[in-house]
Amino acid sequence: KGRAEAAVGAALATLLKEGSVRRDELIISSKAGFFTEKQLAQTAIGYGARDSDFDNTRRHCVSPACLKASIEQSLRRLRLEIIDVLYLHNVAEKRGKDLDAQALKKLFEFAFLYLEEERKKGRIRFYGLATFSASFRLPPGSPGSLQLSDLIAIAQSAATKFNQPHGFRFVQLPVGPDAPEMFARAWQNNRRTLADVAQEQGIVLVSSKSLGFRQKKRGAEKCSIDDSAYRSISNNPGALRLHLTRSAPGLTTALVGHKQPDHVRANLAILQYRPLSSEQFFSALRACPNAQLDKV
């Protein structure tokens, strides 16, 4: 309910005031789409959101009025004038089952058009999709499955209204041995992988669930890398798994949450290593528990 944004905002204010960091050294992202606070929903309704703009739980909405309310709240909590990347959160996951493909396309058209307007105003720099179980992790034709090229075309059309290049530049999705769709499933147009299309179109791919889906209950899956050069992190399953995820072909950033300073230090230790080569990556991936490469 906004605690993370408020905490980040307070920390940013302190660091920027101290001069410990410059604003242009940071990429600040946030998400919009979920409405878990009654006040936020009321604000959106005041801006013109209708009942039909929300999903059947009344907890998800990406109409222009809802996006306006979300962006303004995020800017206040972050104490910023501009958000670098605004993700639309789980749109296909929440709306793909109750909307057909054409209606889902319309939803994105209205949302992207409004986000291009916000870019013109200078309140967001870029935007993208934060996805989970549907979107780019389902075969074509499945409810909620998306084609990246279609979304880029929608963004390009929206941007022409404001005489600017489009700002749809980011896609976030689970990536790893138990979520190989980004680099191992040729489900995009012309039987290509998401990684291939994203690289061609200049879309930044960001991983969530970088430690795996079972991490909360059991800790990171115990993958291994058959190379003595990685001995210093070989006894840390979390750091090793994070290094494996960040090495996925086509991935730019592997997101990971931290609760303890020791976790930050341990995970930062992987920066001494270059990402794995493609050969090393797939070799290590096949040795991970629950790897799903056998389905490729």
PDB file of N, CA, C and O in Angstrom, residues 109-170:
ATOM      1  N   GLU A 109      -4.433   0.541 -26.137  1.00  0.00           N
ATOM      2  CA  GLU A 109      -4.437   1.756 -26.958  1.00  0.00           C
ATOM      3  C   GLU A 109      -4.748   2.990 -26.115  1.00  0.00           C
ATOM      4  O   GLU A 109      -4.054   4.018 -26.214  1.00  0.00           O
ATOM      5  N   PHE A 110      -5.776   2.920 -25.287  1.00  0.00           N
ATOM      6  CA  PHE A 110      -6.130   4.065 -24.440  1.00  0.00           C
ATOM      7  C   PHE A 110      -5.048   4.335 -23.398  1.00  0.00           C
ATOM      8  O   PHE A 110      -4.716   5.496 -23.123  1.00  0.00           O
ATOM      9  N   ALA A 111      -4.500   3.256 -22.826  1.00  0.00           N
ATOM     10  CA  ALA A 111      -3.468   3.419 -21.803  1.00  0.00           C
ATOM     11  C   ALA A 111      -2.198   4.033 -22.391  1.00  0.00           C
ATOM     12  O   ALA A 111      -1.625   4.979 -21.837  1.00  0.00           O
ATOM     13  N   PHE A 112      -1.730   3.503 -23.522  1.00  0.00           N
ATOM     14  CA  PHE A 112      -0.499   4.007 -24.134  1.00  0.00           C
ATOM     15  C   PHE A 112      -0.675   5.461 -24.601  1.00  0.00           C
ATOM     16  O   PHE A 112       0.254   6.269 -24.492  1.00  0.00           O
ATOM     17  N   LEU A 113      -1.839   5.780 -25.114  1.00  0.00           N
ATOM     18  CA  LEU A 113      -2.082   7.152 -25.545  1.00  0.00           C
ATOM     19  C   LEU A 113      -1.962   8.111 -24.369  1.00  0.00           C
ATOM     20  O   LEU A 113      -1.342   9.181 -24.473  1.00  0.00           O
ATOM     21  N   TYR A 114      -2.529   7.714 -23.230  1.00  0.00           N
ATOM     22  CA  TYR A 114      -2.432   8.581 -22.056  1.00  0.00           C
ATOM     23  C   TYR A 114      -0.984   8.662 -21.555  1.00  0.00           C
ATOM     24  O   TYR A 114      -0.520   9.747 -21.158  1.00  0.00           O
ATOM     25  N   LEU A 115      -0.265   7.549 -21.578  1.00  0.00           N
ATOM     26  CA  LEU A 115       1.120   7.568 -21.114  1.00  0.00           C
ATOM     27  C   LEU A 115       2.004   8.424 -22.011  1.00  0.00           C
ATOM     28  O   LEU A 115       2.940   9.085 -21.530  1.00  0.00           O
ATOM     29  N   GLU A 116       1.722   8.453 -23.304  1.00  0.00           N
ATOM     30  CA  GLU A 116       2.467   9.345 -24.191  1.00  0.00           C
ATOM     31  C   GLU A 116       2.167  10.811 -23.840  1.00  0.00           C
ATOM     32  O   GLU A 116       3.050  11.672 -23.927  1.00  0.00           O
ATOM     33  N   GLU A 117       0.927  11.083 -23.451  1.00  0.00           N
ATOM     34  CA  GLU A 117       0.589  12.438 -23.010  1.00  0.00           C
ATOM     35  C   GLU A 117       1.362  12.804 -21.741  1.00  0.00           C
ATOM     36  O   GLU A 117       1.866  13.932 -21.607  1.00  0.00           O
ATOM     37  N   GLU A 118       1.473  11.853 -20.818  1.00  0.00           N
ATOM     38  CA  GLU A 118       2.241  12.096 -19.591  1.00  0.00           C
ATOM     39  C   GLU A 118       3.724  12.316 -19.905  1.00  0.00           C
ATOM     40  O   GLU A 118       4.394  13.112 -19.251  1.00  0.00           O
ATOM     41  N   ARG A 119       4.236  11.629 -20.897  1.00  0.00           N
ATOM     42  CA  ARG A 119       5.613  11.859 -21.320  1.00  0.00           C
ATOM     43  C   ARG A 119       5.768  13.276 -21.857  1.00  0.00           C
ATOM     44  O   ARG A 119       6.779  13.947 -21.594  1.00  0.00           O
ATOM     45  N   LYS A 120       4.794  13.705 -22.628  1.00  0.00           N
ATOM     46  CA  LYS A 120       4.841  15.061 -23.175  1.00  0.00           C
ATOM     47  C   LYS A 120       4.831  16.102 -22.057  1.00  0.00           C
ATOM     48  O   LYS A 120       5.509  17.139 -22.139  1.00  0.00           O
ATOM     49  N   LYS A 121       4.102  15.805 -20.979  1.00  0.00           N
ATOM     50  CA  LYS A 121       4.041  16.708 -19.824  1.00  0.00           C
ATOM     51  C   LYS A 121       5.324  16.669 -19.003  1.00  0.00           C
ATOM     52  O   LYS A 121       5.567  17.554 -18.184  1.00  0.00           O
ATOM     53  N   GLY A 122       6.113  15.597 -19.180  1.00  0.00           N
ATOM     54  CA  GLY A 122       7.364  15.482 -18.433  1.00  0.00           C
ATOM     55  C   GLY A 122       7.215  14.823 -17.080  1.00  0.00           C
ATOM     56  O   GLY A 122       8.085  14.961 -16.221  1.00  0.00           O
ATOM     57  N   ARG A 123       6.142  14.026 -16.884  1.00  0.00           N
ATOM     58  CA  ARG A 123       5.966  13.373 -15.582  1.00  0.00           C
ATOM     59  C   ARG A 123       6.426  11.909 -15.595  1.00  0.00           C
ATOM     60  O   ARG A 123       6.658  11.340 -14.528  1.00  0.00           O
ATOM     61  N   ILE A 124       6.563  11.319 -16.784  1.00  0.00           N
ATOM     62  CA  ILE A 124       7.216  10.015 -16.911  1.00  0.00           C
ATOM     63  C   ILE A 124       8.159  10.081 -18.111  1.00  0.00           C
ATOM     64  O   ILE A 124       7.927  10.836 -19.049  1.00  0.00           O
ATOM     65  N   ARG A 125       9.223   9.287 -18.036  1.00  0.00           N
ATOM     66  CA  ARG A 125      10.210   9.300 -19.121  1.00  0.00           C
ATOM     67  C   ARG A 125       9.933   8.159 -20.115  1.00  0.00           C
ATOM     68  O   ARG A 125       9.923   8.381 -21.317  1.00  0.00           O
ATOM     69  N   PHE A 126       9.739   6.961 -19.595  1.00  0.00           N
ATOM     70  CA  PHE A 126       9.418   5.796 -20.416  1.00  0.00           C
ATOM     71  C   PHE A 126       8.335   4.985 -19.711  1.00  0.00           C
ATOM     72  O   PHE A 126       8.025   5.214 -18.542  1.00  0.00           O
ATOM     73  N   TYR A 127       7.791   4.004 -20.422  1.00  0.00           N
ATOM     74  CA  TYR A 127       6.818   3.112 -19.797  1.00  0.00           C
ATOM     75  C   TYR A 127       7.007   1.702 -20.333  1.00  0.00           C
ATOM     76  O   TYR A 127       7.745   1.468 -21.302  1.00  0.00           O
ATOM     77  N   GLY A 128       6.335   0.753 -19.696  1.00  0.00           N
ATOM     78  CA  GLY A 128       6.463  -0.635 -20.110  1.00  0.00           C
ATOM     79  C   GLY A 128       5.417  -1.490 -19.424  1.00  0.00           C
ATOM     80  O   GLY A 128       4.464  -0.982 -18.827  1.00  0.00           O
ATOM     81  N   LEU A 129       5.619  -2.792 -19.493  1.00  0.00           N
ATOM     82  CA  LEU A 129       4.702  -3.750 -18.872  1.00  0.00           C
ATOM     83  C   LEU A 129       5.455  -4.578 -17.844  1.00  0.00           C
ATOM     84  O   LEU A 129       6.547  -5.086 -18.118  1.00  0.00           O
ATOM     85  N   ALA A 130       4.874  -4.712 -16.651  1.00  0.00           N
ATOM     86  CA  ALA A 130       5.354  -5.655 -15.646  1.00  0.00           C
ATOM     87  C   ALA A 130       4.386  -6.831 -15.683  1.00  0.00           C
ATOM     88  O   ALA A 130       3.207  -6.681 -15.357  1.00  0.00           O
ATOM     89  N   THR A 131       4.871  -7.995 -16.108  1.00  0.00           N
ATOM     90  CA  THR A 131       4.005  -9.133 -16.366  1.00  0.00           C
ATOM     91  C   THR A 131       4.364 -10.295 -15.452  1.00  0.00           C
ATOM     92  O   THR A 131       5.381 -10.275 -14.755  1.00  0.00           O
ATOM     93  N   PHE A 132       3.521 -11.341 -15.501  1.00  0.00           N
ATOM     94  CA  PHE A 132       3.793 -12.472 -14.614  1.00  0.00           C
ATOM     95  C   PHE A 132       3.484 -13.810 -15.286  1.00  0.00           C
ATOM     96  O   PHE A 132       4.335 -14.395 -15.922  1.00  0.00           O
ATOM     97  N   SER A 133       2.245 -14.274 -15.193  1.00  0.00           N
ATOM     98  CA  SER A 133       1.939 -15.630 -15.637  1.00  0.00           C
ATOM     99  C   SER A 133       1.414 -15.708 -17.071  1.00  0.00           C
ATOM    100  O   SER A 133       1.474 -16.771 -17.696  1.00  0.00           O
ATOM    101  N   ALA A 134       0.877 -14.615 -17.589  1.00  0.00           N
ATOM    102  CA  ALA A 134       0.337 -14.618 -18.951  1.00  0.00           C
ATOM    103  C   ALA A 134       1.263 -13.809 -19.852  1.00  0.00           C
ATOM    104  O   ALA A 134       2.467 -14.012 -19.861  1.00  0.00           O
ATOM    105  N   SER A 135       0.710 -12.889 -20.631  1.00  0.00           N
ATOM    106  CA  SER A 135       1.489 -11.954 -21.452  1.00  0.00           C
ATOM    107  C   SER A 135       2.466 -12.663 -22.389  1.00  0.00           C
ATOM    108  O   SER A 135       2.077 -13.128 -23.446  1.00  0.00           O
ATOM    109  N   PHE A 136       3.728 -12.769 -21.981  1.00  0.00           N
ATOM    110  CA  PHE A 136       4.756 -13.334 -22.850  1.00  0.00           C
ATOM    111  C   PHE A 136       5.151 -14.745 -22.440  1.00  0.00           C
ATOM    112  O   PHE A 136       6.139 -15.284 -22.942  1.00  0.00           O
ATOM    113  N   ARG A 137       4.388 -15.346 -21.533  1.00  0.00           N
ATOM    114  CA  ARG A 137       4.730 -16.680 -21.041  1.00  0.00           C
ATOM    115  C   ARG A 137       3.691 -17.724 -21.436  1.00  0.00           C
ATOM    116  O   ARG A 137       3.659 -18.818 -20.876  1.00  0.00           O
ATOM    117  N   LEU A 138       2.850 -17.366 -22.407  1.00  0.00           N
ATOM    118  CA  LEU A 138       1.834 -18.283 -22.923  1.00  0.00           C
ATOM    119  C   LEU A 138       1.938 -18.379 -24.445  1.00  0.00           C
ATOM    120  O   LEU A 138       2.326 -17.413 -25.101  1.00  0.00           O
ATOM    121  N   PRO A 139       1.577 -19.518 -25.022  1.00  0.00           N
ATOM    122  CA  PRO A 139       1.615 -19.655 -26.485  1.00  0.00           C
ATOM    123  C   PRO A 139       0.631 -18.699 -27.150  1.00  0.00           C
ATOM    124  O   PRO A 139      -0.368 -18.294 -26.545  1.00  0.00           O
ATOM    125  N   PRO A 140       0.884 -18.325 -28.393  1.00  0.00           N
ATOM    126  CA  PRO A 140      -0.038 -17.454 -29.119  1.00  0.00           C
ATOM    127  C   PRO A 140      -1.451 -18.041 -29.148  1.00  0.00           C
ATOM    128  O   PRO A 140      -1.627 -19.255 -29.267  1.00  0.00           O
ATOM    129  N   GLY A 141      -2.434 -17.172 -29.006  1.00  0.00           N
ATOM    130  CA  GLY A 141      -3.819 -17.610 -29.012  1.00  0.00           C
ATOM    131  C   GLY A 141      -4.378 -17.899 -27.642  1.00  0.00           C
ATOM    132  O   GLY A 141      -5.600 -17.997 -27.470  1.00  0.00           O
ATOM    133  N   SER A 142      -3.504 -18.043 -26.639  1.00  0.00           N
ATOM    134  CA  SER A 142      -3.980 -18.263 -25.273  1.00  0.00           C
ATOM    135  C   SER A 142      -4.575 -16.972 -24.724  1.00  0.00           C
ATOM    136  O   SER A 142      -4.088 -15.880 -25.050  1.00  0.00           O
ATOM    137  N   PRO A 143      -5.609 -17.049 -23.874  1.00  0.00           N
ATOM    138  CA  PRO A 143      -6.155 -15.829 -23.258  1.00  0.00           C
ATOM    139  C   PRO A 143      -5.075 -15.066 -22.500  1.00  0.00           C
ATOM    140  O   PRO A 143      -4.379 -15.630 -21.653  1.00  0.00           O
ATOM    141  N   GLY A 144      -4.906 -13.798 -22.851  1.00  0.00           N
ATOM    142  CA  GLY A 144      -3.911 -12.978 -22.174  1.00  0.00           C
ATOM    143  C   GLY A 144      -2.522 -13.026 -22.764  1.00  0.00           C
ATOM    144  O   GLY A 144      -1.616 -12.346 -22.273  1.00  0.00           O
ATOM    145  N   SER A 145      -2.306 -13.814 -23.826  1.00  0.00           N
ATOM    146  CA  SER A 145      -0.981 -13.832 -24.455  1.00  0.00           C
ATOM    147  C   SER A 145      -0.801 -12.571 -25.299  1.00  0.00           C
ATOM    148  O   SER A 145      -1.757 -12.028 -25.841  1.00  0.00           O
ATOM    149  N   LEU A 146       0.433 -12.086 -25.370  1.00  0.00           N
ATOM    150  CA  LEU A 146       0.722 -10.833 -26.069  1.00  0.00           C
ATOM    151  C   LEU A 146       1.837 -11.016 -27.090  1.00  0.00           C
ATOM    152  O   LEU A 146       2.743 -11.823 -26.899  1.00  0.00           O
ATOM    153  N   GLN A 147       1.759 -10.211 -28.147  1.00  0.00           N
ATOM    154  CA  GLN A 147       2.822 -10.128 -29.136  1.00  0.00           C
ATOM    155  C   GLN A 147       3.509  -8.772 -28.983  1.00  0.00           C
ATOM    156  O   GLN A 147       2.867  -7.720 -29.052  1.00  0.00           O
ATOM    157  N   LEU A 148       4.803  -8.794 -28.766  1.00  0.00           N
ATOM    158  CA  LEU A 148       5.538  -7.553 -28.538  1.00  0.00           C
ATOM    159  C   LEU A 148       5.422  -6.602 -29.721  1.00  0.00           C
ATOM    160  O   LEU A 148       5.287  -5.385 -29.541  1.00  0.00           O
ATOM    161  N   SER A 149       5.448  -7.129 -30.931  1.00  0.00           N
ATOM    162  CA  SER A 149       5.358  -6.267 -32.113  1.00  0.00           C
ATOM    163  C   SER A 149       4.030  -5.526 -32.173  1.00  0.00           C
ATOM    164  O   SER A 149       3.975  -4.373 -32.616  1.00  0.00           O
ATOM    165  N   ASP A 150       2.949  -6.154 -31.712  1.00  0.00           N
ATOM    166  CA  ASP A 150       1.647  -5.483 -31.682  1.00  0.00           C
ATOM    167  C   ASP A 150       1.663  -4.315 -30.700  1.00  0.00           C
ATOM    168  O   ASP A 150       1.119  -3.233 -30.984  1.00  0.00           O
ATOM    169  N   LEU A 151       2.274  -4.524 -29.560  1.00  0.00           N
ATOM    170  CA  LEU A 151       2.337  -3.465 -28.546  1.00  0.00           C
ATOM    171  C   LEU A 151       3.196  -2.295 -29.020  1.00  0.00           C
ATOM    172  O   LEU A 151       2.871  -1.133 -28.769  1.00  0.00           O
ATOM    173  N   ILE A 152       4.282  -2.601 -29.704  1.00  0.00           N
ATOM    174  CA  ILE A 152       5.138  -1.535 -30.239  1.00  0.00           C
ATOM    175  C   ILE A 152       4.364  -0.720 -31.267  1.00  0.00           C
ATOM    176  O   ILE A 152       4.454   0.522 -31.291  1.00  0.00           O
ATOM    177  N   ALA A 153       3.577  -1.390 -32.095  1.00  0.00           N
ATOM    178  CA  ALA A 153       2.774  -0.676 -33.089  1.00  0.00           C
ATOM    179  C   ALA A 153       1.754   0.243 -32.414  1.00  0.00           C
ATOM    180  O   ALA A 153       1.523   1.378 -32.868  1.00  0.00           O
ATOM    181  N   ILE A 154       1.152  -0.217 -31.334  1.00  0.00           N
ATOM    182  CA  ILE A 154       0.201   0.618 -30.578  1.00  0.00           C
ATOM    183  C   ILE A 154       0.920   1.842 -30.013  1.00  0.00           C
ATOM    184  O   ILE A 154       0.415   2.969 -30.077  1.00  0.00           O
ATOM    185  N   ALA A 155       2.114   1.627 -29.463  1.00  0.00           N
ATOM    186  CA  ALA A 155       2.884   2.737 -28.892  1.00  0.00           C
ATOM    187  C   ALA A 155       3.295   3.736 -29.961  1.00  0.00           C
ATOM    188  O   ALA A 155       3.237   4.956 -29.751  1.00  0.00           O
ATOM    189  N   GLN A 156       3.715   3.234 -31.103  1.00  0.00           N
ATOM    190  CA  GLN A 156       4.108   4.130 -32.196  1.00  0.00           C
ATOM    191  C   GLN A 156       2.933   4.986 -32.658  1.00  0.00           C
ATOM    192  O   GLN A 156       3.085   6.193 -32.898  1.00  0.00           O
ATOM    193  N   SER A 157       1.776   4.371 -32.766  1.00  0.00           N
ATOM    194  CA  SER A 157       0.581   5.115 -33.170  1.00  0.00           C
ATOM    195  C   SER A 157       0.233   6.186 -32.149  1.00  0.00           C
ATOM    196  O   SER A 157      -0.100   7.324 -32.510  1.00  0.00           O
ATOM    197  N   ALA A 158       0.317   5.834 -30.868  1.00  0.00           N
ATOM    198  CA  ALA A 158      -0.002   6.803 -29.809  1.00  0.00           C
ATOM    199  C   ALA A 158       0.987   7.964 -29.820  1.00  0.00           C
ATOM    200  O   ALA A 158       0.600   9.127 -29.648  1.00  0.00           O
ATOM    201  N   ALA A 159       2.264   7.664 -30.030  1.00  0.00           N
ATOM    202  CA  ALA A 159       3.300   8.703 -29.971  1.00  0.00           C
ATOM    203  C   ALA A 159       3.180   9.713 -31.104  1.00  0.00           C
ATOM    204  O   ALA A 159       3.541  10.889 -30.936  1.00  0.00           O
ATOM    205  N   THR A 160       2.670   9.267 -32.255  1.00  0.00           N
ATOM    206  CA  THR A 160       2.538  10.201 -33.380  1.00  0.00           C
ATOM    207  C   THR A 160       1.566  11.338 -33.048  1.00  0.00           C
ATOM    208  O   THR A 160       1.687  12.433 -33.601  1.00  0.00           O
ATOM    209  N   LYS A 161       0.630  11.084 -32.141  1.00  0.00           N
ATOM    210  CA  LYS A 161      -0.334  12.123 -31.748  1.00  0.00           C
ATOM    211  C   LYS A 161       0.370  13.287 -31.049  1.00  0.00           C
ATOM    212  O   LYS A 161      -0.137  14.401 -31.002  1.00  0.00           O
ATOM    213  N   PHE A 162       1.546  13.013 -30.507  1.00  0.00           N
ATOM    214  CA  PHE A 162       2.289  14.036 -29.762  1.00  0.00           C
ATOM    215  C   PHE A 162       3.610  14.379 -30.450  1.00  0.00           C
ATOM    216  O   PHE A 162       4.466  15.049 -29.856  1.00  0.00           O
ATOM    217  N   ASN A 163       3.779  13.887 -31.673  1.00  0.00           N
ATOM    218  CA  ASN A 163       4.962  14.206 -32.477  1.00  0.00           C
ATOM    219  C   ASN A 163       6.252  13.873 -31.735  1.00  0.00           C
ATOM    220  O   ASN A 163       7.168  14.691 -31.635  1.00  0.00           O
ATOM    221  N   GLN A 164       6.320  12.644 -31.208  1.00  0.00           N
ATOM    222  CA  GLN A 164       7.497  12.216 -30.458  1.00  0.00           C
ATOM    223  C   GLN A 164       7.733  10.716 -30.674  1.00  0.00           C
ATOM    224  O   GLN A 164       6.803   9.976 -31.010  1.00  0.00           O
ATOM    225  N   PRO A 165       8.983  10.250 -30.497  1.00  0.00           N
ATOM    226  CA  PRO A 165       9.239   8.807 -30.553  1.00  0.00           C
ATOM    227  C   PRO A 165       8.490   8.136 -29.395  1.00  0.00           C
ATOM    228  O   PRO A 165       8.330   8.729 -28.330  1.00  0.00           O
ATOM    229  N   HIS A 166       8.072   6.902 -29.594  1.00  0.00           N
ATOM    230  CA  HIS A 166       7.308   6.252 -28.531  1.00  0.00           C
ATOM    231  C   HIS A 166       8.181   5.938 -27.316  1.00  0.00           C
ATOM    232  O   HIS A 166       9.401   5.774 -27.425  1.00  0.00           O
ATOM    233  N   GLY A 167       7.536   5.841 -26.169  1.00  0.00           N
ATOM    234  CA  GLY A 167       8.250   5.605 -24.912  1.00  0.00           C
ATOM    235  C   GLY A 167       8.068   4.219 -24.339  1.00  0.00           C
ATOM    236  O   GLY A 167       8.454   3.968 -23.194  1.00  0.00           O
ATOM    237  N   PHE A 168       7.473   3.292 -25.128  1.00  0.00           N
ATOM    238  CA  PHE A 168       7.304   1.923 -24.654  1.00  0.00           C
ATOM    239  C   PHE A 168       8.636   1.203 -24.823  1.00  0.00           C
ATOM    240  O   PHE A 168       8.980   0.753 -25.915  1.00  0.00           O
ATOM    241  N   ARG A 169       9.395   1.092 -23.730  1.00  0.00           N
ATOM    242  CA  ARG A 169      10.772   0.608 -23.842  1.00  0.00           C
ATOM    243  C   ARG A 169      11.124  -0.514 -22.872  1.00  0.00           C
ATOM    244  O   ARG A 169      12.247  -1.035 -22.929  1.00  0.00           O
ATOM    245  N   PHE A 170      10.222  -0.916 -21.989  1.00  0.00           N
ATOM    246  CA  PHE A 170      10.579  -1.881 -20.948  1.00  0.00           C
ATOM    247  C   PHE A 170       9.537  -2.992 -20.835  1.00  0.00           C
ATOM    248  O   PHE A 170       8.334  -2.736 -20.920  1.00  0.00           O
TER     249      PHE A 170
END
